[in-house]
Amino acid sequence: MQTSEIIWLIASTVVLLVLYALARKHLAAKYLLLAAFLAINLVYLIWRTAFTLPTIGILSLILGIFLLVTEWAGYLQSVVFTILSWKPFQRKTIPLSEFQELPTVDVYIATYNEPADLLKRTIAASQMMTYPKEKLKIYVCDDGRRAEIRQLAESMDAYYIDRPDNKHQKAGNLNHAMTKTDGEIIVTMDADMVPRANFLERTLGYFTDEKVSFIQAPQVFYNADAFQYNLFFEDNITNEQDFFMRRLEEGKDRFNATMYVGSNALFRRSALEEIGGFATGVITEDMATGMLLQTNGQKTVFVNETLAVGLSPETYADLLKQRDRWCRGNIQVIRKWNPLTIKGLSFMQRLLYMDGIHYWFFGIYKMVYLLAPLLFLLFSIYSLQTDFSTLLLFWLPAFLSSQLAFRRMADNKRTTIWSHIYEVALAPYMAVSVLTELFFRKSIKFNVTRKGILNNRRHFLWRTSTPYVILLAMSIISMIMIGIDLYTPIQLYDSVDMLYINIFWVLYNAVALVMALIISVERPRFREAERFDVTLDAELQDSVTDRTHPVRIIDLSEYGARLELLDTKAADLLSAGSTLILSAGSLQGLKLHKHWVSQQGKSYYAGVSFEDVTKEQYRALVKILFVDAPDIYSSREYVNSTLWNATSRFFRQTRAEPKQSERQSIRETISVPGVLYFADKGKVETTLVDYSLSGCQVELRKPIKPGQVLRLHADHNSFRESDVRVQWVQKRGRKYLAGLRFLTETADSDTA
């Protein structure tokens, strides 16, 4: 490499890094960085097109053209993303007071087979939205025609609508509801989406502009998606959908091209009626409906606030099925309503809708990137032909500018390495979805994403991971061949330059393939509902003595909670067998069932579930958890999100079952001599090291066997002798530690 070329690489790197640093606070530096990114990558692609197509064989030429087309397609997507990110765009809220008369609102909760508990919280929260009750109606639109859902709706004073068939799936369900209702504004809510109290306050005011046809709020998810959950990385990376729902939708709003995403949206009924209702004949009826409502100068609005929260797919397999449906649906839309030819759209609307459809071809593009280095290393099929130093001269500034520009445009809501992992994980399946929908047009059944999944074991998705295993195996074989070429007299490759280029490439891809395999290990889900971290002061009452003691609720769901006892002198309250009653603010008189208690240092904790929850108590729980809950989602960023951190976290924390606190009574640390008597009249001296109403731990010099029933004698408090069962035994140096469960004069417990 010549001196001038080295100077260019150093200078371009320094300039890009300086612009990146300044772009955080200075808008002009950001614009220069983005312009440099587009210019440098354009120069790189022109060079690639003119000088690097392989000429050594027809297969290499074909692969080279595929790779080049893929790179140009990625550049076009980058141009659109840069346009969306160029200028921040936020709307000023229009209050409800701008209406001369508030419109009537119908909320459609579309359901097919979702569990009743999901619907129950959505109904309850919808009824608690701040709005005059005489102008707000909640409709459960049940395409499953289930008697239990009808009963649920009626018990909660909501309206129930069903129909004799399931024609046109969700869109048909909503269109049928339109024929049975008459509200001026229609709100669509998925069965798992729970609106906040201010949902209508923050959105409805935009309808004071007669040209506004629909308003979209982002779908925000309160549970960890498959990537976050399976990697134990909930606090380090955001939900995979957040980037589109918050960043891209906000950018589209600047060009009146907000995409309707199926839920958390409000429609002017008259605008819907003008286009014949919700679009039918495609899987993604939401996207098509939104596009049709943006024709002929109609306006749409995106409100970038957390106004409703719901459930993202809870398993990796379900996430793949959902994305397959979205991918096919987008291709169906372009076939039925081509954004380039449909009347009434602006140039930018056409561009952004085509870009949204084009995005789903990423599976094919990423497979080209995955296979290109493997085909060279395994079969000597070239995808480009150049020398290493020249490639470095053009590629390195382009690659660095892409990394830095993306980080500034994404504002730490996504990183390039995680985008690479997401795309590699989804690529084999999305490539198949695109090809089959394009060429075979195979009809697929509309499947609702499963919600409320419970499983009690860790398992590996063997079938799902097959593409990753094959690609990774090819990568490992390639690395072995590289080692043979570099460290033995055997020469497998003609071009050393091309070998160096493909070494980096295959290693970069292999890292993402390993992560995809890790993500394919499904982590157990034990709880019926997500637990939310809270800090609520409450009172715990003993139903027998009526004594009350202060506690703090530190996590909470509709079904249970974890409590911290603030009055440590009342620790015996948690060990007692009497019924406990919990009260906190509007949540009063909640009957508890205790599952476990534990002591950590000087603090005492208890895990409880709720029993005989009344309608008022349930509404109070939903209000605390969802309706009035603080927004903890909008500020989430990628923090300590390195791949090393993700991988080490997975291997440190993954296990078949979580460690659970199972004791029913508080343990007291003691040191009291005792004697264990055997059935054959033998005995062994021991020392009690802790004690509760349900069991104890003892230290002794001779081994005993788990399952044995013995007689324990010790002088401690009111207990002298008790039959005990040996639960477990551990050797500690020259001594043994054993856990004993009391069989007489004890509280109910299964574990010592």
PDB file of N, CA and C in Angstrom, residues 55-133:
ATOM      1  N   THR A  55     -14.200 -12.423 -13.150  1.00  0.00           N
ATOM      2  CA  THR A  55     -14.217 -12.801 -14.571  1.00  0.00           C
ATOM      3  C   THR A  55     -13.628 -14.182 -14.797  1.00  0.00           C
ATOM      4  N   ILE A  56     -13.497 -14.982 -13.737  1.00  0.00           N
ATOM      5  CA  ILE A  56     -12.802 -16.262 -13.886  1.00  0.00           C
ATOM      6  C   ILE A  56     -13.745 -17.432 -14.144  1.00  0.00           C
ATOM      7  N   GLY A  57     -15.038 -17.183 -14.217  1.00  0.00           N
ATOM      8  CA  GLY A  57     -15.969 -18.265 -14.487  1.00  0.00           C
ATOM      9  C   GLY A  57     -17.400 -17.772 -14.411  1.00  0.00           C
ATOM     10  N   ILE A  58     -18.308 -18.503 -15.049  1.00  0.00           N
ATOM     11  CA  ILE A  58     -19.700 -18.072 -15.110  1.00  0.00           C
ATOM     12  C   ILE A  58     -20.353 -18.099 -13.741  1.00  0.00           C
ATOM     13  N   LEU A  59     -20.040 -19.121 -12.913  1.00  0.00           N
ATOM     14  CA  LEU A  59     -20.622 -19.181 -11.574  1.00  0.00           C
ATOM     15  C   LEU A  59     -20.157 -18.006 -10.716  1.00  0.00           C
ATOM     16  N   SER A  60     -18.880 -17.693 -10.825  1.00  0.00           N
ATOM     17  CA  SER A  60     -18.356 -16.561 -10.062  1.00  0.00           C
ATOM     18  C   SER A  60     -18.980 -15.251 -10.529  1.00  0.00           C
ATOM     19  N   LEU A  61     -19.174 -15.106 -11.840  1.00  0.00           N
ATOM     20  CA  LEU A  61     -19.789 -13.884 -12.356  1.00  0.00           C
ATOM     21  C   LEU A  61     -21.223 -13.739 -11.858  1.00  0.00           C
ATOM     22  N   ILE A  62     -21.973 -14.846 -11.866  1.00  0.00           N
ATOM     23  CA  ILE A  62     -23.363 -14.799 -11.387  1.00  0.00           C
ATOM     24  C   ILE A  62     -23.406 -14.421  -9.913  1.00  0.00           C
ATOM     25  N   LEU A  63     -22.554 -15.091  -9.093  1.00  0.00           N
ATOM     26  CA  LEU A  63     -22.520 -14.768  -7.663  1.00  0.00           C
ATOM     27  C   LEU A  63     -22.065 -13.327  -7.448  1.00  0.00           C
ATOM     28  N   GLY A  64     -21.109 -12.874  -8.257  1.00  0.00           N
ATOM     29  CA  GLY A  64     -20.639 -11.503  -8.136  1.00  0.00           C
ATOM     30  C   GLY A  64     -21.732 -10.491  -8.426  1.00  0.00           C
ATOM     31  N   ILE A  65     -22.560 -10.775  -9.436  1.00  0.00           N
ATOM     32  CA  ILE A  65     -23.675  -9.876  -9.757  1.00  0.00           C
ATOM     33  C   ILE A  65     -24.693  -9.880  -8.629  1.00  0.00           C
ATOM     34  N   PHE A  66     -24.998 -11.069  -8.074  1.00  0.00           N
ATOM     35  CA  PHE A  66     -25.925 -11.154  -6.935  1.00  0.00           C
ATOM     36  C   PHE A  66     -25.429 -10.311  -5.766  1.00  0.00           C
ATOM     37  N   LEU A  67     -24.145 -10.438  -5.453  1.00  0.00           N
ATOM     38  CA  LEU A  67     -23.588  -9.690  -4.324  1.00  0.00           C
ATOM     39  C   LEU A  67     -23.627  -8.191  -4.590  1.00  0.00           C
ATOM     40  N   LEU A  68     -23.301  -7.788  -5.800  1.00  0.00           N
ATOM     41  CA  LEU A  68     -23.296  -6.370  -6.141  1.00  0.00           C
ATOM     42  C   LEU A  68     -24.707  -5.784  -6.064  1.00  0.00           C
ATOM     43  N   VAL A  69     -25.686  -6.509  -6.597  1.00  0.00           N
ATOM     44  CA  VAL A  69     -27.078  -6.049  -6.513  1.00  0.00           C
ATOM     45  C   VAL A  69     -27.508  -5.926  -5.059  1.00  0.00           C
ATOM     46  N   THR A  70     -27.083  -6.884  -4.246  1.00  0.00           N
ATOM     47  CA  THR A  70     -27.408  -6.851  -2.818  1.00  0.00           C
ATOM     48  C   THR A  70     -26.826  -5.606  -2.147  1.00  0.00           C
ATOM     49  N   GLU A  71     -25.590  -5.270  -2.477  1.00  0.00           N
ATOM     50  CA  GLU A  71     -24.971  -4.088  -1.879  1.00  0.00           C
ATOM     51  C   GLU A  71     -25.656  -2.805  -2.336  1.00  0.00           C
ATOM     52  N   TRP A  72     -26.024  -2.721  -3.592  1.00  0.00           N
ATOM     53  CA  TRP A  72     -26.747  -1.546  -4.069  1.00  0.00           C
ATOM     54  C   TRP A  72     -28.117  -1.428  -3.407  1.00  0.00           C
ATOM     55  N   ALA A  73     -28.794  -2.571  -3.220  1.00  0.00           N
ATOM     56  CA  ALA A  73     -30.105  -2.553  -2.547  1.00  0.00           C
ATOM     57  C   ALA A  73     -29.967  -2.064  -1.112  1.00  0.00           C
ATOM     58  N   GLY A  74     -28.913  -2.513  -0.431  1.00  0.00           N
ATOM     59  CA  GLY A  74     -28.669  -2.040   0.929  1.00  0.00           C
ATOM     60  C   GLY A  74     -28.381  -0.550   0.972  1.00  0.00           C
ATOM     61  N   TYR A  75     -27.680  -0.056  -0.045  1.00  0.00           N
ATOM     62  CA  TYR A  75     -27.390   1.384  -0.096  1.00  0.00           C
ATOM     63  C   TYR A  75     -28.667   2.192  -0.282  1.00  0.00           C
ATOM     64  N   LEU A  76     -29.560   1.718  -1.142  1.00  0.00           N
ATOM     65  CA  LEU A  76     -30.832   2.416  -1.340  1.00  0.00           C
ATOM     66  C   LEU A  76     -31.636   2.466  -0.045  1.00  0.00           C
ATOM     67  N   GLN A  77     -31.625   1.368   0.728  1.00  0.00           N
ATOM     68  CA  GLN A  77     -32.304   1.366   2.018  1.00  0.00           C
ATOM     69  C   GLN A  77     -31.639   2.353   2.971  1.00  0.00           C
ATOM     70  N   SER A  78     -30.321   2.460   2.905  1.00  0.00           N
ATOM     71  CA  SER A  78     -29.605   3.410   3.757  1.00  0.00           C
ATOM     72  C   SER A  78     -29.962   4.849   3.413  1.00  0.00           C
ATOM     73  N   VAL A  79     -30.154   5.112   2.122  1.00  0.00           N
ATOM     74  CA  VAL A  79     -30.540   6.462   1.709  1.00  0.00           C
ATOM     75  C   VAL A  79     -31.892   6.838   2.315  1.00  0.00           C
ATOM     76  N   VAL A  80     -32.848   5.892   2.241  1.00  0.00           N
ATOM     77  CA  VAL A  80     -34.179   6.155   2.795  1.00  0.00           C
ATOM     78  C   VAL A  80     -34.095   6.342   4.308  1.00  0.00           C
ATOM     79  N   PHE A  81     -33.320   5.501   4.979  1.00  0.00           N
ATOM     80  CA  PHE A  81     -33.175   5.625   6.428  1.00  0.00           C
ATOM     81  C   PHE A  81     -32.551   6.962   6.798  1.00  0.00           C
ATOM     82  N   THR A  82     -31.589   7.413   6.004  1.00  0.00           N
ATOM     83  CA  THR A  82     -30.965   8.710   6.262  1.00  0.00           C
ATOM     84  C   THR A  82     -31.981   9.835   6.100  1.00  0.00           C
ATOM     85  N   ILE A  83     -32.841   9.733   5.090  1.00  0.00           N
ATOM     86  CA  ILE A  83     -33.881  10.748   4.899  1.00  0.00           C
ATOM     87  C   ILE A  83     -34.803  10.794   6.114  1.00  0.00           C
ATOM     88  N   LEU A  84     -35.200   9.609   6.614  1.00  0.00           N
ATOM     89  CA  LEU A  84     -36.095   9.550   7.770  1.00  0.00           C
ATOM     90  C   LEU A  84     -35.432  10.097   9.029  1.00  0.00           C
ATOM     91  N   SER A  85     -34.126   9.944   9.129  1.00  0.00           N
ATOM     92  CA  SER A  85     -33.415  10.336  10.347  1.00  0.00           C
ATOM     93  C   SER A  85     -32.803  11.724  10.244  1.00  0.00           C
ATOM     94  N   TRP A  86     -32.921  12.364   9.091  1.00  0.00           N
ATOM     95  CA  TRP A  86     -32.210  13.627   8.853  1.00  0.00           C
ATOM     96  C   TRP A  86     -32.646  14.726   9.809  1.00  0.00           C
ATOM     97  N   LYS A  87     -33.943  14.822  10.016  1.00  0.00           N
ATOM     98  CA  LYS A  87     -34.459  15.935  10.817  1.00  0.00           C
ATOM     99  C   LYS A  87     -35.416  15.395  11.875  1.00  0.00           C
ATOM    100  N   PRO A  88     -35.172  15.662  13.154  1.00  0.00           N
ATOM    101  CA  PRO A  88     -36.106  15.222  14.199  1.00  0.00           C
ATOM    102  C   PRO A  88     -37.500  15.799  13.959  1.00  0.00           C
ATOM    103  N   PHE A  89     -38.512  14.979  14.240  1.00  0.00           N
ATOM    104  CA  PHE A  89     -39.878  15.433  13.993  1.00  0.00           C
ATOM    105  C   PHE A  89     -40.780  15.006  15.143  1.00  0.00           C
ATOM    106  N   GLN A  90     -41.375  15.970  15.815  1.00  0.00           N
ATOM    107  CA  GLN A  90     -42.326  15.676  16.887  1.00  0.00           C
ATOM    108  C   GLN A  90     -43.492  16.645  16.780  1.00  0.00           C
ATOM    109  N   ARG A  91     -44.669  16.118  17.013  1.00  0.00           N
ATOM    110  CA  ARG A  91     -45.875  16.935  16.912  1.00  0.00           C
ATOM    111  C   ARG A  91     -46.220  17.566  18.258  1.00  0.00           C
ATOM    112  N   LYS A  92     -46.876  18.708  18.180  1.00  0.00           N
ATOM    113  CA  LYS A  92     -47.393  19.346  19.382  1.00  0.00           C
ATOM    114  C   LYS A  92     -48.751  18.720  19.714  1.00  0.00           C
ATOM    115  N   THR A  93     -48.936  18.380  20.966  1.00  0.00           N
ATOM    116  CA  THR A  93     -50.193  17.756  21.385  1.00  0.00           C
ATOM    117  C   THR A  93     -51.359  18.735  21.243  1.00  0.00           C
ATOM    118  N   ILE A  94     -52.467  18.229  20.713  1.00  0.00           N
ATOM    119  CA  ILE A  94     -53.688  19.032  20.619  1.00  0.00           C
ATOM    120  C   ILE A  94     -54.659  18.528  21.685  1.00  0.00           C
ATOM    121  N   PRO A  95     -55.007  19.351  22.666  1.00  0.00           N
ATOM    122  CA  PRO A  95     -55.851  18.883  23.773  1.00  0.00           C
ATOM    123  C   PRO A  95     -57.297  18.673  23.336  1.00  0.00           C
ATOM    124  N   LEU A  96     -58.021  17.889  24.138  1.00  0.00           N
ATOM    125  CA  LEU A  96     -59.436  17.640  23.851  1.00  0.00           C
ATOM    126  C   LEU A  96     -60.265  18.914  23.914  1.00  0.00           C
ATOM    127  N   SER A  97     -59.779  19.920  24.612  1.00  0.00           N
ATOM    128  CA  SER A  97     -60.530  21.165  24.743  1.00  0.00           C
ATOM    129  C   SER A  97     -60.699  21.883  23.407  1.00  0.00           C
ATOM    130  N   GLU A  98     -59.944  21.483  22.379  1.00  0.00           N
ATOM    131  CA  GLU A  98     -60.069  22.089  21.057  1.00  0.00           C
ATOM    132  C   GLU A  98     -61.360  21.677  20.360  1.00  0.00           C
ATOM    133  N   PHE A  99     -61.979  20.582  20.820  1.00  0.00           N
ATOM    134  CA  PHE A  99     -63.267  20.169  20.247  1.00  0.00           C
ATOM    135  C   PHE A  99     -64.386  21.076  20.753  1.00  0.00           C
ATOM    136  N   GLN A 100     -65.282  21.460  19.875  1.00  0.00           N
ATOM    137  CA  GLN A 100     -66.502  22.129  20.327  1.00  0.00           C
ATOM    138  C   GLN A 100     -67.406  21.131  21.028  1.00  0.00           C
ATOM    139  N   GLU A 101     -67.434  19.901  20.497  1.00  0.00           N
ATOM    140  CA  GLU A 101     -68.167  18.813  21.136  1.00  0.00           C
ATOM    141  C   GLU A 101     -67.359  17.538  20.954  1.00  0.00           C
ATOM    142  N   LEU A 102     -67.131  16.810  22.034  1.00  0.00           N
ATOM    143  CA  LEU A 102     -66.331  15.602  21.959  1.00  0.00           C
ATOM    144  C   LEU A 102     -67.035  14.542  21.113  1.00  0.00           C
ATOM    145  N   PRO A 103     -66.290  13.840  20.246  1.00  0.00           N
ATOM    146  CA  PRO A 103     -66.914  12.797  19.423  1.00  0.00           C
ATOM    147  C   PRO A 103     -67.178  11.533  20.231  1.00  0.00           C
ATOM    148  N   THR A 104     -68.074  10.697  19.756  1.00  0.00           N
ATOM    149  CA  THR A 104     -68.316   9.380  20.370  1.00  0.00           C
ATOM    150  C   THR A 104     -67.233   8.422  19.894  1.00  0.00           C
ATOM    151  N   VAL A 105     -66.800   7.541  20.787  1.00  0.00           N
ATOM    152  CA  VAL A 105     -65.673   6.650  20.516  1.00  0.00           C
ATOM    153  C   VAL A 105     -66.085   5.200  20.743  1.00  0.00           C
ATOM    154  N   ASP A 106     -65.825   4.361  19.752  1.00  0.00           N
ATOM    155  CA  ASP A 106     -66.019   2.915  19.870  1.00  0.00           C
ATOM    156  C   ASP A 106     -64.651   2.244  19.894  1.00  0.00           C
ATOM    157  N   VAL A 107     -64.386   1.432  20.918  1.00  0.00           N
ATOM    158  CA  VAL A 107     -63.133   0.682  21.010  1.00  0.00           C
ATOM    159  C   VAL A 107     -63.405  -0.751  20.597  1.00  0.00           C
ATOM    160  N   TYR A 108     -62.750  -1.209  19.515  1.00  0.00           N
ATOM    161  CA  TYR A 108     -62.889  -2.587  19.044  1.00  0.00           C
ATOM    162  C   TYR A 108     -61.709  -3.402  19.577  1.00  0.00           C
ATOM    163  N   ILE A 109     -62.012  -4.396  20.396  1.00  0.00           N
ATOM    164  CA  ILE A 109     -60.980  -5.332  20.865  1.00  0.00           C
ATOM    165  C   ILE A 109     -61.151  -6.607  20.065  1.00  0.00           C
ATOM    166  N   ALA A 110     -60.327  -6.783  19.049  1.00  0.00           N
ATOM    167  CA  ALA A 110     -60.449  -7.941  18.157  1.00  0.00           C
ATOM    168  C   ALA A 110     -59.803  -9.164  18.796  1.00  0.00           C
ATOM    169  N   THR A 111     -60.517 -10.283  18.790  1.00  0.00           N
ATOM    170  CA  THR A 111     -59.995 -11.511  19.386  1.00  0.00           C
ATOM    171  C   THR A 111     -60.453 -12.717  18.592  1.00  0.00           C
ATOM    172  N   TYR A 112     -59.660 -13.751  18.668  1.00  0.00           N
ATOM    173  CA  TYR A 112     -60.023 -15.028  18.024  1.00  0.00           C
ATOM    174  C   TYR A 112     -59.885 -16.182  19.008  1.00  0.00           C
ATOM    175  N   ASN A 113     -58.675 -16.381  19.522  1.00  0.00           N
ATOM    176  CA  ASN A 113     -58.468 -17.489  20.463  1.00  0.00           C
ATOM    177  C   ASN A 113     -57.623 -17.097  21.664  1.00  0.00           C
ATOM    178  N   GLU A 114     -57.468 -15.798  21.896  1.00  0.00           N
ATOM    179  CA  GLU A 114     -56.651 -15.358  23.021  1.00  0.00           C
ATOM    180  C   GLU A 114     -57.319 -15.722  24.347  1.00  0.00           C
ATOM    181  N   PRO A 115     -56.507 -15.996  25.389  1.00  0.00           N
ATOM    182  CA  PRO A 115     -57.058 -16.362  26.703  1.00  0.00           C
ATOM    183  C   PRO A 115     -57.921 -15.245  27.291  1.00  0.00           C
ATOM    184  N   ALA A 116     -58.890 -15.645  28.097  1.00  0.00           N
ATOM    185  CA  ALA A 116     -59.821 -14.686  28.699  1.00  0.00           C
ATOM    186  C   ALA A 116     -59.108 -13.699  29.609  1.00  0.00           C
ATOM    187  N   ASP A 117     -58.011 -14.133  30.286  1.00  0.00           N
ATOM    188  CA  ASP A 117     -57.345 -13.217  31.212  1.00  0.00           C
ATOM    189  C   ASP A 117     -56.689 -12.051  30.474  1.00  0.00           C
ATOM    190  N   LEU A 118     -56.213 -12.296  29.245  1.00  0.00           N
ATOM    191  CA  LEU A 118     -55.660 -11.196  28.452  1.00  0.00           C
ATOM    192  C   LEU A 118     -56.744 -10.192  28.091  1.00  0.00           C
ATOM    193  N   LEU A 119     -57.873 -10.705  27.635  1.00  0.00           N
ATOM    194  CA  LEU A 119     -58.981  -9.831  27.267  1.00  0.00           C
ATOM    195  C   LEU A 119     -59.498  -9.056  28.468  1.00  0.00           C
ATOM    196  N   LYS A 120     -59.521  -9.706  29.599  1.00  0.00           N
ATOM    197  CA  LYS A 120     -60.079  -9.078  30.797  1.00  0.00           C
ATOM    198  C   LYS A 120     -59.325  -7.801  31.146  1.00  0.00           C
ATOM    199  N   ARG A 121     -57.983  -7.859  31.107  1.00  0.00           N
ATOM    200  CA  ARG A 121     -57.218  -6.658  31.463  1.00  0.00           C
ATOM    201  C   ARG A 121     -57.365  -5.567  30.404  1.00  0.00           C
ATOM    202  N   THR A 122     -57.486  -5.965  29.123  1.00  0.00           N
ATOM    203  CA  THR A 122     -57.662  -4.965  28.058  1.00  0.00           C
ATOM    204  C   THR A 122     -59.017  -4.283  28.183  1.00  0.00           C
ATOM    205  N   ILE A 123     -60.056  -5.059  28.482  1.00  0.00           N
ATOM    206  CA  ILE A 123     -61.394  -4.481  28.681  1.00  0.00           C
ATOM    207  C   ILE A 123     -61.385  -3.510  29.857  1.00  0.00           C
ATOM    208  N   ALA A 124     -60.825  -3.976  30.969  1.00  0.00           N
ATOM    209  CA  ALA A 124     -60.815  -3.142  32.180  1.00  0.00           C
ATOM    210  C   ALA A 124     -60.063  -1.845  31.941  1.00  0.00           C
ATOM    211  N   ALA A 125     -58.899  -1.920  31.305  1.00  0.00           N
ATOM    212  CA  ALA A 125     -58.102  -0.722  31.063  1.00  0.00           C
ATOM    213  C   ALA A 125     -58.801   0.212  30.079  1.00  0.00           C
ATOM    214  N   SER A 126     -59.440  -0.345  29.052  1.00  0.00           N
ATOM    215  CA  SER A 126     -60.154   0.486  28.076  1.00  0.00           C
ATOM    216  C   SER A 126     -61.275   1.269  28.750  1.00  0.00           C
ATOM    217  N   GLN A 127     -61.934   0.646  29.710  1.00  0.00           N
ATOM    218  CA  GLN A 127     -63.014   1.323  30.424  1.00  0.00           C
ATOM    219  C   GLN A 127     -62.493   2.423  31.338  1.00  0.00           C
ATOM    220  N   MET A 128     -61.215   2.339  31.712  1.00  0.00           N
ATOM    221  CA  MET A 128     -60.647   3.342  32.620  1.00  0.00           C
ATOM    222  C   MET A 128     -59.942   4.476  31.888  1.00  0.00           C
ATOM    223  N   MET A 129     -60.003   4.494  30.552  1.00  0.00           N
ATOM    224  CA  MET A 129     -59.432   5.637  29.835  1.00  0.00           C
ATOM    225  C   MET A 129     -60.171   6.911  30.214  1.00  0.00           C
ATOM    226  N   THR A 130     -59.429   7.990  30.353  1.00  0.00           N
ATOM    227  CA  THR A 130     -60.025   9.256  30.746  1.00  0.00           C
ATOM    228  C   THR A 130     -60.852   9.822  29.595  1.00  0.00           C
ATOM    229  N   TYR A 131     -62.158   9.719  29.717  1.00  0.00           N
ATOM    230  CA  TYR A 131     -63.075  10.198  28.677  1.00  0.00           C
ATOM    231  C   TYR A 131     -64.490  10.076  29.221  1.00  0.00           C
ATOM    232  N   PRO A 132     -65.396  10.965  28.809  1.00  0.00           N
ATOM    233  CA  PRO A 132     -66.779  10.860  29.305  1.00  0.00           C
ATOM    234  C   PRO A 132     -67.372   9.475  29.005  1.00  0.00           C
ATOM    235  N   LYS A 133     -67.859   8.816  30.032  1.00  0.00           N
ATOM    236  CA  LYS A 133     -68.305   7.433  29.884  1.00  0.00           C
ATOM    237  C   LYS A 133     -69.491   7.306  28.930  1.00  0.00           C
TER     238      LYS A 133
END
